[in-house]
One Martini backbone bead per residue (centre of mass of N, CA, C, O) as a GRO file, in nm:
protein
  556
    1MET     BB    1   4.429  20.463   5.689
    2ASP     BB    2   4.442  20.739   5.740
    3LEU     BB    3   4.729  20.721   5.908
    4ASN     BB    4   4.895  20.618   5.654
    5LYS     BB    5   4.849  20.827   5.464
    6ARG     BB    6   4.963  21.081   5.641
    7THR     BB    7   5.265  20.984   5.658
    8ILE     BB    8   5.339  20.956   5.342
    9LEU     BB    9   5.305  21.247   5.293
   10TRP     BB   10   5.479  21.361   5.508
   11ILE     BB   11   5.710  21.225   5.365
   12VAL     BB   12   5.711  21.335   5.084
   13PHE     BB   13   5.708  21.602   5.144
   14ALA     BB   14   5.990  21.609   5.271
   15VAL     BB   15   6.137  21.511   5.044
   16SER     BB   16   6.118  21.700   4.877
   17LEU     BB   17   6.241  21.942   5.035
   18VAL     BB   18   6.521  21.819   5.025
   19ALA     BB   19   6.565  21.806   4.701
   20LEU     BB   20   6.476  22.166   4.669
   21TRP     BB   21   6.732  22.216   4.856
   22ASN     BB   22   6.951  22.106   4.673
   23GLU     BB   23   6.880  22.212   4.418
   24TRP     BB   24   6.964  22.478   4.497
   25MET     BB   25   7.267  22.434   4.580
   26ILE     BB   26   7.348  22.330   4.275
   27SER     BB   27   7.196  22.629   4.118
   28THR     BB   28   7.459  22.780   4.315
   29GLY     BB   29   7.744  22.652   4.351
   30ARG     BB   30   7.704  22.424   4.549
   31PRO     BB   31   7.712  22.161   4.708
   32SER     BB   32   7.585  21.890   4.787
   33MET     BB   33   7.419  21.656   5.033
   34PHE     BB   34   7.543  21.394   4.899
   35SER     BB   35   7.807  21.452   4.863
   36ALA     BB   36   8.132  21.316   4.867
   37PRO     BB   37   8.426  21.306   4.988
   38PRO     BB   38   8.715  21.334   4.893
   39PRO     BB   39   8.965  21.165   4.774
   40LYS     BB   40   9.229  21.014   4.888
   41THR     BB   41   9.564  21.108   4.807
   42ALA     BB   42   9.821  20.973   4.620
   43PRO     BB   43  10.104  20.895   4.522
   44ALA     BB   44  10.224  20.846   4.233
   45ASN     BB   45  10.346  20.623   3.992
   46ALA     BB   46  10.558  20.546   3.748
   47LYS     BB   47  10.455  20.272   3.771
   48THR     BB   48  10.108  20.046   3.802
   49THR     BB   49  10.162  19.865   3.573
   50PRO     BB   50  10.320  19.572   3.443
   51ALA     BB   51  10.324  19.769   3.151
   52GLY     BB   52  10.446  20.045   3.206
   53VAL     BB   53  10.307  20.265   3.174
   54PRO     BB   54  10.288  20.632   3.222
   55ALA     BB   55  10.168  20.843   3.402
   56ALA     BB   56  10.222  21.086   3.313
   57VAL     BB   57  10.046  21.338   3.151
   58GLY     BB   58  10.268  21.602   3.141
   59THR     BB   59  10.411  21.904   3.023
   60ALA     BB   60  10.339  22.207   3.091
   61ALA     BB   61  10.565  22.378   2.920
   62GLY     BB   62  10.667  22.180   2.674
   63ALA     BB   63  10.871  21.979   2.752
   64ALA     BB   64  11.165  21.755   2.652
   65ALA     BB   65  11.344  21.578   2.765
   66VAL     BB   66  11.674  21.511   2.665
   67PRO     BB   67  11.953  21.374   2.604
   68GLY     BB   68  12.200  21.502   2.661
   69ASN     BB   69  12.296  21.867   2.538
   70ALA     BB   70  12.058  21.925   2.447
   71ALA     BB   71  11.795  22.060   2.331
   72PRO     BB   72  11.485  22.096   2.429
   73PHE     BB   73  11.166  22.027   2.386
   74GLN     BB   74  10.954  22.198   2.150
   75SER     BB   75  10.602  22.212   2.135
   76GLN     BB   76  10.338  22.165   1.934
   77ILE     BB   77  10.033  22.276   1.788
   78VAL     BB   78   9.809  22.088   1.572
   79THR     BB   79   9.566  22.140   1.349
   80ILE     BB   80   9.232  21.979   1.256
   81THR     BB   81   8.987  22.009   1.013
   82THR     BB   82   8.691  21.973   1.000
   83ASP     BB   83   8.329  21.951   1.014
   84VAL     BB   84   8.283  21.783   1.312
   85PHE     BB   85   8.591  21.912   1.403
   86LYS     BB   86   8.877  22.003   1.622
   87VAL     BB   87   9.213  21.953   1.638
   88ASP     BB   88   9.440  21.889   1.911
   89ILE     BB   89   9.798  21.859   1.840
   90ASP     BB   90  10.078  21.719   2.040
   91THR     BB   91  10.424  21.674   1.976
   92LEU     BB   92  10.400  21.612   2.248
   93GLY     BB   93  10.338  21.243   2.195
   94GLY     BB   94  10.072  21.275   2.013
   95GLN     BB   95   9.861  21.438   2.169
   96ILE     BB   96   9.552  21.468   2.238
   97LYS     BB   97   9.384  21.812   2.371
   98ARG     BB   98   9.192  21.897   2.157
   99LEU     BB   99   8.821  21.889   2.125
  100GLU     BB  100   8.571  22.028   1.900
  101LEU     BB  101   8.245  22.076   1.835
  102LEU     BB  102   8.076  22.219   1.595
  103LYS     BB  103   7.773  22.071   1.644
  104PHE     BB  104   7.799  22.177   1.919
  105LYS     BB  105   7.695  22.321   2.208
  106ASP     BB  106   7.727  22.425   2.494
  107GLY     BB  107   7.551  22.393   2.769
  108PHE     BB  108   7.605  22.693   2.875
  109ASP     BB  109   7.801  22.819   2.644
  110PRO     BB  110   7.633  22.928   2.342
  111THR     BB  111   7.931  23.055   2.236
  112LYS     BB  112   8.003  22.789   2.212
  113ASN     BB  113   8.168  22.501   2.183
  114GLN     BB  114   8.197  22.161   2.234
  115GLN     BB  115   8.429  21.989   2.488
  116LEU     BB  116   8.636  21.738   2.524
  117PHE     BB  117   8.920  21.777   2.504
  118GLN     BB  118   9.138  21.884   2.760
  119GLN     BB  119   9.379  22.162   2.917
  120GLN     BB  120   9.254  22.312   3.199
  121GLY     BB  121   9.296  22.371   3.516
  122ASP     BB  122   9.063  22.097   3.645
  123ARG     BB  123   9.083  22.019   3.312
  124VAL     BB  124   9.099  21.670   3.206
  125TYR     BB  125   9.131  21.545   2.847
  126LEU     BB  126   9.291  21.264   2.709
  127ALA     BB  127   9.500  21.107   2.420
  128GLN     BB  128   9.697  20.855   2.414
  129THR     BB  129  10.023  20.701   2.309
  130GLY     BB  130  10.249  20.413   2.287
  131LEU     BB  131  10.548  20.242   2.427
  132VAL     BB  132  10.662  19.976   2.570
  133GLY     BB  133  10.886  19.668   2.679
  134ALA     BB  134  11.100  19.884   2.721
  135ALA     BB  135  11.375  20.130   2.713
  136ASN     BB  136  11.316  20.441   2.562
  137LEU     BB  137  11.013  20.414   2.440
  138PRO     BB  138  10.802  20.570   2.275
  139ASN     BB  139  10.600  20.816   2.426
  140HIS     BB  140  10.368  21.076   2.559
  141ASN     BB  141  10.693  21.204   2.635
  142THR     BB  142  10.782  21.229   2.324
  143GLY     BB  143  10.907  21.362   2.084
  144PHE     BB  144  10.813  21.483   1.753
  145THR     BB  145  10.757  21.507   1.409
  146VAL     BB  146  10.613  21.664   1.120
  147ARG     BB  147  10.460  21.603   0.836
  148PRO     BB  148  10.372  21.750   0.583
  149GLY     BB  149  10.013  21.881   0.536
  150PRO     BB  150   9.734  21.927   0.555
  151ARG     BB  151   9.472  22.025   0.779
  152ALA     BB  152   9.208  22.036   0.590
  153LEU     BB  153   9.002  21.935   0.368
  154ASP     BB  154   8.958  22.107   0.111
  155GLY     BB  155   8.744  21.897  -0.077
  156SER     BB  156   8.850  21.650   0.099
  157ASN     BB  157   8.758  21.389   0.286
  158GLN     BB  158   9.041  21.377   0.384
  159VAL     BB  159   9.292  21.386   0.656
  160GLN     BB  160   9.624  21.393   0.732
  161LEU     BB  161   9.868  21.300   1.030
  162VAL     BB  162  10.210  21.305   1.051
  163MET     BB  163  10.429  21.127   1.310
  164ASP     BB  164  10.822  21.107   1.445
  165ALA     BB  165  10.956  20.895   1.641
  166GLU     BB  166  11.329  20.834   1.807
  167GLN     BB  167  11.396  20.569   2.055
  168GLY     BB  168  11.628  20.346   2.145
  169GLY     BB  169  11.539  20.179   1.890
  170VAL     BB  170  11.273  20.326   1.782
  171ARG     BB  171  11.054  20.346   1.539
  172LEU     BB  172  10.737  20.613   1.588
  173THR     BB  173  10.433  20.610   1.338
  174LYS     BB  174  10.209  20.814   1.323
  175THR     BB  175   9.836  20.808   1.175
  176PHE     BB  176   9.573  21.041   1.122
  177THR     BB  177   9.268  20.982   1.014
  178PHE     BB  178   9.010  21.261   0.882
  179LYS     BB  179   8.670  21.239   0.801
  180ARG     BB  180   8.408  21.306   0.651
  181GLY     BB  181   8.112  21.311   0.873
  182ASP     BB  182   8.319  21.208   1.107
  183TYR     BB  183   8.413  21.053   1.430
  184THR     BB  184   8.611  20.929   1.362
  185ILE     BB  185   8.982  20.786   1.418
  186ASP     BB  186   9.279  20.680   1.275
  187VAL     BB  187   9.478  20.461   1.434
  188ARG     BB  188   9.808  20.443   1.351
  189HIS     BB  189  10.124  20.208   1.380
  190ASP     BB  190  10.464  20.218   1.306
  191VAL     BB  191  10.724  19.975   1.438
  192THR     BB  192  11.058  20.028   1.401
  193ASN     BB  193  11.355  19.848   1.377
  194THR     BB  194  11.684  20.073   1.453
  195GLY     BB  195  11.888  19.837   1.526
  196THR     BB  196  12.038  19.555   1.628
  197ALA     BB  197  11.820  19.409   1.845
  198PRO     BB  198  11.566  19.255   1.968
  199VAL     BB  199  11.224  19.383   1.995
  200ASN     BB  200  10.903  19.356   2.244
  201PRO     BB  201  10.696  19.584   2.171
  202GLU     BB  202  10.398  19.770   2.347
  203LEU     BB  203  10.110  19.906   2.298
  204TYR     BB  204   9.953  20.214   2.394
  205LEU     BB  205   9.586  20.295   2.494
  206GLN     BB  206   9.500  20.598   2.669
  207LEU     BB  207   9.235  20.771   2.870
  208VAL     BB  208   9.211  21.118   3.042
  209HIS     BB  209   9.078  21.206   3.382
  210ASP     BB  210   8.906  21.357   3.574
  211GLY     BB  211   8.747  21.362   3.889
  212ASN     BB  212   8.520  21.576   3.827
  213LYS     BB  213   8.225  21.597   3.815
  214PRO     BB  214   7.945  21.678   3.624
  215GLU     BB  215   7.837  21.931   3.518
  216GLY     BB  216   7.500  22.003   3.649
  217SER     BB  217   7.470  21.766   3.779
  218SER     BB  218   7.173  21.584   3.958
  219TRP     BB  219   6.901  21.449   4.075
  220PHE     BB  220   6.718  21.589   3.815
  221ASN     BB  221   6.996  21.572   3.651
  222PRO     BB  222   7.174  21.292   3.557
  223SER     BB  223   7.520  21.226   3.502
  224PHE     BB  224   7.791  21.036   3.337
  225THR     BB  225   8.113  21.034   3.469
  226GLY     BB  226   8.315  20.764   3.309
  227PRO     BB  227   8.437  20.464   3.282
  228THR     BB  228   8.410  20.252   3.001
  229LEU     BB  229   8.336  19.850   2.901
  230TYR     BB  230   8.385  19.613   2.606
  231THR     BB  231   8.312  19.266   2.599
  232ALA     BB  232   8.188  18.968   2.467
  233GLU     BB  233   8.210  18.832   2.752
  234GLU     BB  234   8.110  19.099   2.968
  235HIS     BB  235   8.034  19.329   2.832
  236TYR     BB  236   7.898  19.585   2.981
  237GLN     BB  237   8.054  19.875   3.168
  238LYS     BB  238   8.052  20.063   3.473
  239LEU     BB  239   8.213  20.274   3.646
  240SER     BB  240   8.453  20.481   3.832
  241PHE     BB  241   8.671  20.699   4.007
  242GLU     BB  242   8.658  20.579   4.245
  243LYS     BB  243   8.639  20.275   4.150
  244VAL     BB  244   9.004  20.352   4.072
  245GLU     BB  245   9.085  20.379   4.319
  246LYS     BB  246   9.064  20.163   4.481
  247GLU     BB  247   9.219  19.957   4.276
  248ASP     BB  248   9.460  20.107   4.315
  249ALA     BB  249   9.547  20.042   4.606
  250SER     BB  250   9.535  19.747   4.599
  251LYS     BB  251   9.722  19.680   4.432
  252ARG     BB  252   9.985  19.815   4.588
  253GLU     BB  253   9.925  19.610   4.848
  254ASN     BB  254   9.801  19.383   4.579
  255PRO     BB  255   9.962  19.211   4.326
  256ASN     BB  256   9.695  18.997   4.292
  257PHE     BB  257   9.495  19.174   4.229
  258LYS     BB  258   9.108  19.133   4.091
  259PRO     BB  259   8.926  19.313   3.908
  260ASP     BB  260   8.538  19.330   3.846
  261HIS     BB  261   8.713  19.384   3.508
  262PRO     BB  262   8.842  19.278   3.323
  263THR     BB  263   9.184  19.225   3.138
  264LYS     BB  264   9.110  19.016   2.898
  265ALA     BB  265   9.110  19.080   2.506
  266ASP     BB  266   9.026  19.067   2.114
  267ASN     BB  267   8.753  19.282   2.209
  268GLY     BB  268   8.672  19.548   2.200
  269TRP     BB  269   8.630  19.867   2.424
  270VAL     BB  270   8.687  20.182   2.560
  271ALA     BB  271   8.564  20.460   2.771
  272ILE     BB  272   8.484  20.810   2.834
  273SER     BB  273   8.174  20.920   2.968
  274GLN     BB  274   7.883  21.125   2.901
  275HIS     BB  275   7.669  21.334   2.850
  276PHE     BB  276   7.599  21.260   2.526
  277PHE     BB  277   7.900  21.179   2.527
  278VAL     BB  278   8.180  20.985   2.369
  279SER     BB  279   8.534  20.833   2.419
  280ALA     BB  280   8.681  20.533   2.197
  281LEU     BB  281   8.859  20.268   2.222
  282VAL     BB  282   8.927  20.035   1.921
  283PRO     BB  283   9.134  19.840   1.906
  284GLN     BB  284   9.264  19.537   1.724
  285ALA     BB  285   9.138  19.307   1.643
  286LYS     BB  286   9.208  18.958   1.701
  287GLN     BB  287   9.401  19.109   1.953
  288MET     BB  288   9.520  19.112   2.230
  289HIS     BB  289   9.482  19.263   2.545
  290ASP     BB  290   9.535  19.474   2.794
  291ILE     BB  291   9.333  19.597   3.099
  292PHE     BB  292   9.322  19.898   3.218
  293THR     BB  293   9.290  20.061   3.551
  294ARG     BB  294   9.402  20.421   3.678
  295LYS     BB  295   9.606  20.632   3.886
  296VAL     BB  296   9.792  20.949   3.728
  297GLY     BB  297   9.726  21.155   3.962
  298HIS     BB  298   9.570  21.440   4.123
  299ASN     BB  299   9.280  21.347   4.004
  300THR     BB  300   9.337  21.135   3.798
  301TYR     BB  301   9.253  20.913   3.526
  302SER     BB  302   9.250  20.571   3.342
  303ILE     BB  303   9.178  20.402   3.045
  304GLY     BB  304   9.311  20.089   2.865
  305VAL     BB  305   9.527  19.971   2.648
  306VAL     BB  306   9.762  19.623   2.571
  307GLN     BB  307   9.979  19.571   2.321
  308PRO     BB  308  10.136  19.342   2.191
  309LEU     BB  309  10.372  19.288   1.867
  310GLY     BB  310  10.620  19.122   1.887
  311ALA     BB  311  10.882  19.015   1.774
  312LEU     BB  312  11.143  19.271   1.649
  313ALA     BB  313  11.361  19.241   1.366
  314PRO     BB  314  11.624  19.413   1.266
  315GLY     BB  315  11.417  19.601   1.032
  316ALA     BB  316  11.142  19.567   1.136
  317THR     BB  317  10.761  19.581   1.067
  318VAL     BB  318  10.492  19.729   1.242
  319SER     BB  319  10.143  19.715   1.240
  320ASN     BB  320   9.871  19.922   1.392
  321THR     BB  321   9.509  19.918   1.448
  322ALA     BB  322   9.291  20.202   1.523
  323LYS     BB  323   9.003  20.354   1.728
  324LEU     BB  324   8.877  20.713   1.763
  325PHE     BB  325   8.608  20.819   1.947
  326SER     BB  326   8.420  21.172   1.959
  327GLY     BB  327   8.121  21.216   2.041
  328PRO     BB  328   7.801  21.115   1.997
  329GLN     BB  329   7.522  20.905   2.125
  330ASP     BB  330   7.478  20.794   1.852
  331GLU     BB  331   7.326  20.480   1.772
  332ALA     BB  332   7.413  20.432   1.468
  333ALA     BB  333   7.694  20.537   1.467
  334LEU     BB  334   7.788  20.335   1.734
  335GLU     BB  335   7.715  20.064   1.566
  336ARG     BB  336   7.950  20.141   1.337
  337VAL     BB  337   8.184  20.103   1.501
  338SER     BB  338   8.099  19.919   1.742
  339PRO     BB  339   8.014  19.666   1.924
  340GLY     BB  340   7.870  19.787   2.204
  341LEU     BB  341   7.872  20.130   2.218
  342GLU     BB  342   7.540  20.205   2.245
  343LEU     BB  343   7.528  20.166   2.544
  344VAL     BB  344   7.648  20.461   2.636
  345LYS     BB  345   7.385  20.515   2.628
  346ASP     BB  346   7.152  20.582   2.907
  347TYR     BB  347   6.869  20.410   3.008
  348GLY     BB  348   6.902  20.268   3.238
  349MET     BB  349   6.659  19.984   3.434
  350LEU     BB  350   6.443  20.052   3.173
  351THR     BB  351   6.541  19.949   2.859
  352ILE     BB  352   6.361  19.771   2.735
  353ILE     BB  353   6.126  20.006   2.740
  354ALA     BB  354   6.303  20.261   2.587
  355LYS     BB  355   6.423  20.160   2.331
  356PRO     BB  356   6.162  20.167   2.184
  357MET     BB  357   6.041  20.412   2.239
  358TRP     BB  358   6.273  20.564   2.082
  359TRP     BB  359   6.223  20.452   1.820
  360VAL     BB  360   5.911  20.562   1.776
  361MET     BB  361   6.002  20.880   1.800
  362GLU     BB  362   6.184  20.856   1.552
  363HIS     BB  363   5.966  20.836   1.362
  364ILE     BB  364   5.771  21.058   1.436
  365ASN     BB  365   6.001  21.312   1.356
  366SER     BB  366   6.046  21.164   1.046
  367VAL     BB  367   5.767  21.381   1.028
  368VAL     BB  368   5.762  21.639   1.249
  369HIS     BB  369   6.000  21.798   1.286
  370ASN     BB  370   5.951  21.801   1.607
  371TRP     BB  371   6.040  21.752   1.968
  372GLY     BB  372   5.779  21.831   2.072
  373TRP     BB  373   5.579  21.704   1.869
  374THR     BB  374   5.663  21.419   1.933
  375ILE     BB  375   5.594  21.406   2.246
  376ILE     BB  376   5.274  21.462   2.194
  377ALA     BB  377   5.226  21.260   2.044
  378PHE     BB  378   5.335  21.001   2.209
  379THR     BB  379   5.153  21.059   2.426
  380ILE     BB  380   4.875  20.967   2.282
  381LEU     BB  381   4.961  20.698   2.225
  382ILE     BB  382   4.979  20.640   2.576
  383LYS     BB  383   4.678  20.697   2.586
  384LEU     BB  384   4.554  20.471   2.368
  385LEU     BB  385   4.707  20.225   2.532
  386PHE     BB  386   4.589  20.305   2.840
  387PHE     BB  387   4.276  20.328   2.812
  388PRO     BB  388   4.133  20.069   2.978
  389LEU     BB  389   4.251  20.161   3.242
  390SER     BB  390   4.195  20.402   3.305
  391ALA     BB  391   3.889  20.383   3.257
  392ALA     BB  392   3.887  20.240   3.484
  393SER     BB  393   4.023  20.442   3.714
  394TYR     BB  394   3.767  20.636   3.669
  395ARG     BB  395   3.552  20.500   3.714
  396SER     BB  396   3.618  20.421   3.987
  397MET     BB  397   3.627  20.732   4.103
  398ALA     BB  398   3.353  20.812   4.027
  399LYS     BB  399   3.232  20.594   4.223
  400MET     BB  400   3.396  20.732   4.513
  401LYS     BB  401   3.213  21.006   4.462
  402VAL     BB  402   2.948  20.909   4.512
  403VAL     BB  403   2.967  20.745   4.787
  404THR     BB  404   3.109  20.927   4.997
  405PRO     BB  405   2.872  21.017   5.192
  406LYS     BB  406   2.846  20.743   5.288
  407MET     BB  407   3.151  20.708   5.411
  408THR     BB  408   3.151  20.926   5.620
  409ALA     BB  409   2.890  20.820   5.741
  410ILE     BB  410   3.033  20.578   5.866
  411ARG     BB  411   3.286  20.757   6.035
  412GLU     BB  412   3.118  20.853   6.223
  413ARG     BB  413   2.963  20.611   6.355
  414TYR     BB  414   3.295  20.425   6.368
  415LYS     BB  415   3.492  20.582   6.461
  416GLY     BB  416   3.528  20.408   6.775
  417ASP     BB  417   3.558  20.160   6.538
  418PRO     BB  418   3.775  20.028   6.322
  419GLN     BB  419   3.691  19.756   6.261
  420LYS     BB  420   3.335  19.831   6.195
  421MET     BB  421   3.465  20.048   5.936
  422ASN     BB  422   3.602  19.810   5.789
  423GLN     BB  423   3.365  19.676   5.749
  424ALA     BB  424   3.141  19.864   5.634
  425MET     BB  425   3.324  19.926   5.353
  426MET     BB  426   3.308  19.686   5.244
  427GLU     BB  427   3.010  19.657   5.228
  428LEU     BB  428   3.016  19.891   5.032
  429TYR     BB  429   3.209  19.802   4.773
  430LYS     BB  430   3.034  19.569   4.754
  431THR     BB  431   2.743  19.688   4.676
  432GLU     BB  432   2.857  19.861   4.434
  433LYS     BB  433   3.144  19.790   4.284
  434ILE     BB  434   3.427  19.850   4.425
  435ASN     BB  435   3.801  19.908   4.397
  436PRO     BB  436   3.983  20.054   4.614
  437LEU     BB  437   4.246  20.023   4.337
  438GLY     BB  438   4.135  20.142   4.101
  439GLY     BB  439   4.304  20.426   4.075
  440CYS     BB  440   4.617  20.267   4.153
  441LEU     BB  441   4.690  20.058   3.943
  442PRO     BB  442   4.732  20.198   3.675
  443ILE     BB  443   4.984  20.398   3.754
  444VAL     BB  444   5.164  20.173   3.844
  445VAL     BB  445   5.205  20.047   3.562
  446GLN     BB  446   5.291  20.299   3.406
  447MET     BB  447   5.567  20.412   3.597
  448PRO     BB  448   5.791  20.287   3.404
  449VAL     BB  449   5.704  20.475   3.126
  450PHE     BB  450   5.792  20.743   3.273
  451ILE     BB  451   6.089  20.668   3.352
  452ALA     BB  452   6.177  20.607   3.067
  453LEU     BB  453   6.148  20.875   2.944
  454TYR     BB  454   6.320  21.028   3.090
  455TRP     BB  455   6.572  20.896   3.002
  456VAL     BB  456   6.539  20.949   2.701
  457LEU     BB  457   6.550  21.283   2.754
  458ASN     BB  458   6.853  21.248   2.895
  459SER     BB  459   7.011  21.064   2.639
  460SER     BB  460   6.920  21.244   2.428
  461VAL     BB  461   7.099  21.436   2.168
  462GLU     BB  462   6.864  21.460   1.964
  463MET     BB  463   6.748  21.700   2.239
  464ARG     BB  464   6.962  21.871   2.216
  465GLY     BB  465   6.847  22.182   2.122
  466ALA     BB  466   6.574  22.149   2.107
  467PRO     BB  467   6.291  22.291   1.977
  468TRP     BB  468   5.971  22.411   1.995
  469LEU     BB  469   5.821  22.676   2.124
  470GLY     BB  470   5.994  22.946   2.119
  471TRP     BB  471   6.077  22.973   2.429
  472ILE     BB  472   6.169  22.617   2.372
  473THR     BB  473   6.488  22.580   2.281
  474ASP     BB  474   6.553  22.335   2.502
  475LEU     BB  475   6.439  22.018   2.620
  476THR     BB  476   6.668  21.939   2.830
  477LYS     BB  477   6.568  22.192   2.962
  478PRO     BB  478   6.442  22.424   3.149
  479ASP     BB  479   6.223  22.617   3.177
  480PRO     BB  480   6.235  22.952   3.188
  481PHE     BB  481   5.934  23.047   3.246
  482PHE     BB  482   5.767  22.871   3.402
  483ILE     BB  483   5.479  22.717   3.223
  484LEU     BB  484   5.504  22.431   3.243
  485PRO     BB  485   5.442  22.414   3.541
  486VAL     BB  486   5.191  22.556   3.548
  487LEU     BB  487   5.035  22.374   3.391
  488TYR     BB  488   5.074  22.174   3.568
  489ALA     BB  489   4.961  22.274   3.838
  490ILE     BB  490   4.680  22.300   3.724
  491SER     BB  491   4.598  22.062   3.621
  492MET     BB  492   4.628  21.891   3.856
  493TYR     BB  493   4.423  22.044   4.042
  494VAL     BB  494   4.172  21.939   3.866
  495THR     BB  495   4.224  21.656   3.932
  496MET     BB  496   4.183  21.638   4.178
  497LYS     BB  497   3.875  21.756   4.201
  498LEU     BB  498   3.780  21.496   4.025
  499ASN     BB  499   3.814  21.360   4.298
  500PRO     BB  500   3.827  21.235   4.546
  501GLN     BB  501   3.777  21.315   4.873
  502PRO     BB  502   3.882  21.331   5.138
  503ALA     BB  503   3.782  21.318   5.503
  504ASP     BB  504   4.059  21.434   5.582
  505PRO     BB  505   4.124  21.757   5.629
  506MET     BB  506   4.456  21.711   5.607
  507GLN     BB  507   4.452  21.559   5.348
  508ALA     BB  508   4.343  21.767   5.186
  509LYS     BB  509   4.550  21.970   5.177
  510MET     BB  510   4.788  21.775   5.116
  511MET     BB  511   4.636  21.725   4.810
  512LEU     BB  512   4.649  22.053   4.714
  513PHE     BB  513   4.947  22.083   4.725
  514MET     BB  514   5.127  21.868   4.544
  515PRO     BB  515   5.147  22.001   4.291
  516LEU     BB  516   5.311  22.257   4.388
  517ALA     BB  517   5.568  22.053   4.484
  518PHE     BB  518   5.604  21.973   4.234
  519SER     BB  519   5.617  22.201   4.002
  520VAL     BB  520   5.859  22.334   4.150
  521MET     BB  521   6.034  22.031   4.061
  522PHE     BB  522   5.991  22.106   3.734
  523LEU     BB  523   6.185  22.333   3.731
  524PHE     BB  524   6.417  22.109   3.721
  525PHE     BB  525   6.314  21.994   3.490
  526PRO     BB  526   6.283  21.889   3.179
  527SER     BB  527   6.054  22.034   2.960
  528GLY     BB  528   5.991  21.763   2.801
  529LEU     BB  529   5.878  21.615   3.022
  530VAL     BB  530   5.675  21.842   3.094
  531LEU     BB  531   5.487  21.814   2.867
  532TYR     BB  532   5.389  21.565   2.882
  533TRP     BB  533   5.240  21.572   3.133
  534VAL     BB  534   5.077  21.794   3.058
  535VAL     BB  535   4.912  21.656   2.850
  536ASN     BB  536   4.823  21.414   3.013
  537ASN     BB  537   4.674  21.583   3.191
  538LEU     BB  538   4.438  21.686   2.960
  539PHE     BB  539   4.350  21.424   2.882
  540SER     BB  540   4.251  21.301   3.160
  541ILE     BB  541   4.077  21.478   3.216
  542ALA     BB  542   3.850  21.464   2.988
  543GLN     BB  543   3.812  21.185   3.054
  544GLN     BB  544   3.722  21.206   3.355
  545TRP     BB  545   3.499  21.414   3.264
  546VAL     BB  546   3.310  21.238   3.110
  547ILE     BB  547   3.258  20.997   3.306
  548THR     BB  548   3.163  21.157   3.547
  549LYS     BB  549   2.913  21.249   3.364
  550LYS     BB  550   2.798  20.935   3.310
  551MET     BB  551   2.771  20.847   3.619
  552MET     BB  552   2.551  21.036   3.732
  553PRO     BB  553   2.279  20.947   3.658
  554ASP     BB  554   2.320  20.682   3.753
  555ALA     BB  555   2.328  20.717   4.050
  556LYS     BB  556   2.096  20.877   4.106
   0.00000   0.00000   0.00000
């Protein structure tokens, strides 16, 4: 039994060292030991979907080719400013090329605001719309003219940007509506047949993103960036850029290839999700659309929908309304935009526990108005909830500590006969009414709660940038002065000393070393999670000390 414990401890120690080394590599800008090699790139086709959505992301020079001898179209950037974001829209294609969140600071440079849409260096994140279904229809590579109007709220509750393009006998008018205090942009497309023959245009909406790993993501601070989608029939699905790459290659090799995500729906949404934030396209409801994912260039991928607009006679106009949400993963706000959109807030595998946890924490914070004190109050509630289990655990450990001399004597007496040693130990447990698993079982039962809380802290944008006391200015970031990890190490050391000491000297030394190893790992954990563990340990020490002292006279 002791040999098995020692083996397990050595395995835990080795895994901890590997994890720490990998975290150090990430924190110093080196690639993770577990990073997959970059996917092999293949030339992107001009049309890689049956709908024929143009694959080009856009011209770097900002000029679009025009037929005949006309001068190339010179694009301009139109900036719209509201109270929640600043948006740059390119007249080349009417693409959203930059979106700055005014109420959220950048996670790595607090002097800047958080950016979602952008196109700089190897970072590509765009929202594009256009028409397909016939040759030379206006798309996201077509030059648009902008109608005059205000470019900021200026006391009003909304501002609109209207832009037009006409080619191939079809005029496309895009109307972007921005509202005060709202991260949802209403996007209306009016399509008019200016030609002499009927046309059957289709509207596409797509989000384009590079396939680079999320900045700052690590084993201790996991974050997902990639395509996600939702339909009422298939529910929420989280994809990855690697999966999109493989599916795109399979489609080129086999035209009949069917992906394992829905390809048709008359509801739902498509999105690019990332840590704390999301950009989602919600197409017009109750209108059938095709859902697609594909590779559009070197290390660049897209997810989108294509909606048929029906036959359009000469002179006729059809309108289509959609929504683009681009902002924080605030559950209440996401629920108002579209059913299922709140699911992008990733609670991991323990959502069934984490979601009620978050509900309780929100209500606590509505009273205390500080997320640090909310975590402390929540920790106390958890300790009260598990008090019967904890009390049973500490009583069992106290009994084990009392009979440790007897256990040591049994080991010495039968050290050459393991079978008799185990028999004698079982007799001792029976006589003293000790459950050898009593100290472990309550901890195992509580582990899902601890893991769920980790995901709550890691996924809640409300915690992002939230201070507690003095040196803790962001509960989602590690403690800058390592005070909480040191307090954790001290509290764990005291807890270990209160527990029964292993009879094996080597095992005892390793048990004393474990608080140091875990405290080093906690250097990289969110300070809010370490705060939880410190408070939990302090209450556990008090509870364990009282129970142990109370049982000592009985043992004597």
